[in-house]
Short mmCIF file of C-alpha atoms in Angstrom, two decimals:
data_model
loop_
_atom_site.label_atom_id
_atom_site.label_comp_id
_atom_site.label_asym_id
_atom_site.label_seq_id
_atom_site.Cartn_x
_atom_site.Cartn_y
_atom_site.Cartn_z
CA MET A 1 -23.58 2.42 18.62
CA TYR A 2 -20.75 2.07 16.07
CA ASP A 3 -18.44 -0.92 15.73
CA ALA A 4 -16.97 -0.19 12.30
CA ILE A 5 -16.45 3.24 10.74
CA LEU A 6 -15.28 3.76 7.17
CA VAL A 7 -13.35 6.80 6.03
CA PRO A 8 -12.60 6.88 2.30
CA THR A 9 -9.49 8.82 1.29
CA ASP A 10 -8.08 10.32 -1.86
CA GLY A 11 -5.05 11.72 -0.08
CA SER A 12 -6.46 15.24 0.16
CA GLU A 13 -6.53 17.55 3.16
CA ALA A 14 -10.33 17.29 3.12
CA ALA A 15 -10.06 13.52 3.56
CA LEU A 16 -7.73 14.09 6.52
CA ASP A 17 -10.36 16.39 8.04
CA ALA A 18 -12.95 13.65 7.65
CA ALA A 19 -10.54 11.16 9.22
CA GLU A 20 -10.34 13.37 12.32
CA HIS A 21 -14.10 12.98 12.74
CA ALA A 22 -13.82 9.23 12.18
CA PHE A 23 -11.10 9.00 14.85
CA SER A 24 -13.26 10.93 17.30
CA HIS A 25 -16.15 8.53 16.75
CA GLY A 26 -13.79 5.56 16.88
CA GLU A 27 -12.43 6.69 20.22
CA ARG A 28 -15.86 7.45 21.64
CA TYR A 29 -17.46 4.16 20.59
CA ASP A 30 -14.35 1.94 20.71
CA ALA A 31 -14.92 1.25 17.02
CA THR A 32 -12.52 0.10 14.33
CA VAL A 33 -11.82 2.74 11.69
CA HIS A 34 -11.47 1.38 8.17
CA VAL A 35 -9.48 3.58 5.78
CA LEU A 36 -10.17 2.98 2.09
CA ALA A 37 -8.55 4.45 -0.99
CA VAL A 38 -10.45 3.73 -4.20
CA LEU A 39 -8.52 4.05 -7.43
CA GLU A 40 -10.51 4.75 -10.56
CA THR A 41 -9.21 2.66 -13.42
CA SER A 42 -11.38 3.94 -16.25
CA GLU A 43 -8.95 6.63 -17.40
CA SER A 44 -5.63 5.09 -16.40
CA ALA A 45 -6.13 1.62 -17.86
CA ALA A 46 -6.99 3.13 -21.22
CA ILE A 47 -3.48 4.49 -21.68
CA VAL A 48 -2.08 2.16 -24.35
CA GLY A 49 1.25 0.60 -23.45
CA ARG A 50 1.41 2.31 -20.06
CA GLY A 51 -1.63 0.80 -18.32
CA ASN A 52 0.25 -1.46 -15.89
CA GLN A 53 2.77 1.22 -15.02
CA LYS A 54 -0.02 3.74 -14.45
CA LEU A 55 -1.98 1.26 -12.31
CA GLU A 56 1.12 0.59 -10.17
CA THR A 57 1.63 4.33 -9.71
CA LEU A 58 -2.02 4.78 -8.73
CA HIS A 59 -1.77 1.89 -6.26
CA GLU A 60 1.31 3.46 -4.66
CA GLN A 61 -0.53 6.78 -4.32
CA GLY A 62 -3.57 5.08 -2.81
CA SER A 63 -1.39 3.09 -0.42
CA GLU A 64 0.38 6.26 0.71
CA ALA A 65 -2.93 8.10 1.23
CA THR A 66 -4.23 5.17 3.27
CA ARG A 67 -0.99 4.74 5.23
CA ARG A 68 -1.02 8.41 6.23
CA ILE A 69 -4.40 8.08 7.93
CA VAL A 70 -3.66 4.62 9.35
CA ASP A 71 -0.50 5.96 10.99
CA GLU A 72 -2.40 8.88 12.50
CA ALA A 73 -5.06 6.51 13.88
CA ARG A 74 -2.40 4.31 15.45
CA GLU A 75 -0.78 7.35 17.08
CA ARG A 76 -4.17 8.07 18.65
CA ASP A 77 -4.53 4.41 19.71
CA VAL A 78 -7.58 3.88 17.48
CA ASP A 79 -8.11 0.39 16.05
CA VAL A 80 -7.59 0.76 12.31
CA VAL A 81 -7.61 -1.23 9.08
CA GLY A 82 -6.34 0.07 5.74
CA ALA A 83 -7.33 -1.02 2.24
CA VAL A 84 -6.82 0.00 -1.38
CA GLU A 85 -9.27 -1.04 -4.10
CA PHE A 86 -9.74 -0.35 -7.80
CA GLY A 87 -13.09 0.60 -9.27
CA ASN A 88 -15.87 3.14 -9.29
CA PRO A 89 -15.49 5.11 -6.04
CA ASP A 90 -19.08 5.22 -4.83
CA ARG A 91 -19.74 1.58 -5.69
CA ALA A 92 -16.45 0.46 -4.12
CA ILE A 93 -17.16 2.44 -0.95
CA LEU A 94 -20.66 0.97 -0.62
CA GLY A 95 -19.39 -2.53 -1.46
CA TYR A 96 -16.63 -2.28 1.14
CA ALA A 97 -19.12 -0.96 3.71
CA ALA A 98 -21.46 -3.90 3.11
CA ALA A 99 -18.69 -6.51 3.12
CA ASN A 100 -17.23 -5.18 6.37
CA ASP A 101 -20.45 -4.45 8.29
CA VAL A 102 -19.67 -0.75 8.44
CA ASP A 103 -22.02 1.22 10.70
CA LEU A 104 -20.98 4.72 9.61
CA VAL A 105 -19.19 6.26 6.64
CA VAL A 106 -17.34 9.51 7.33
CA MET A 107 -16.27 11.39 4.22
CA SER A 108 -15.52 14.85 2.91
CA THR A 109 -17.88 16.70 0.62
CA HIS A 110 -15.27 17.81 -1.92
CA GLY A 111 -14.50 15.91 -5.09
CA ARG A 112 -15.93 16.15 -8.55
CA SER A 113 -16.45 19.53 -10.13
CA GLY A 114 -17.72 21.00 -13.36
CA VAL A 115 -19.47 18.83 -15.93
CA SER A 116 -18.65 15.56 -14.16
CA ARG A 117 -20.37 16.71 -10.97
CA PHE A 118 -23.34 18.10 -12.91
CA LEU A 119 -23.90 14.84 -14.79
CA ARG A 120 -23.17 12.34 -12.05
CA GLY A 121 -23.01 14.14 -8.72
CA SER A 122 -20.24 13.96 -6.16
CA VAL A 123 -19.02 10.67 -4.74
CA THR A 124 -20.37 11.70 -1.34
CA GLU A 125 -23.80 12.44 -2.84
CA GLN A 126 -23.80 9.07 -4.60
CA VAL A 127 -22.90 7.22 -1.38
CA ILE A 128 -25.64 9.05 0.51
CA ARG A 129 -28.19 8.47 -2.24
CA ASP A 130 -27.39 4.83 -3.05
CA GLY A 131 -26.30 3.45 0.31
CA ASP A 132 -28.14 2.13 3.31
CA VAL A 133 -25.46 3.06 5.85
CA PRO A 134 -25.43 6.43 7.65
CA VAL A 135 -22.98 8.98 6.19
CA LEU A 136 -21.37 11.82 8.09
CA ALA A 137 -20.43 14.36 5.38
CA VAL A 138 -17.64 16.66 6.53
CA GLN A 139 -17.42 19.99 4.76
CA ARG A 140 -14.01 21.56 4.59
#
């Protein structure tokens, strides 16, 4: 049923909860779990004189968040691929899913809050609304 499962991560405990569901599906269907950290550059790149340093720091954080889940998948003997990308989270998630023939996206429902969520919606909502791949939304 599933050959490729994508679990986006921001390094949070909620993302780890979603990863547990992705691992379970990966084990059941002998699927590869793709772990993706998406780093938003809109705010960080605008910091004058510190853009590159900030981007490097963000990349390190994204790599660590990805590595944490990749290591857990390997401990469970689940086939896994890790990636870090820059960009708009929902667009990057959907782009990655399309480019890698992802059959299922497993992600947490936490994220944006306040005005940002009111105006734009959560990343999970955007992926559900704009994508054509099934999404398993895990509530923490």
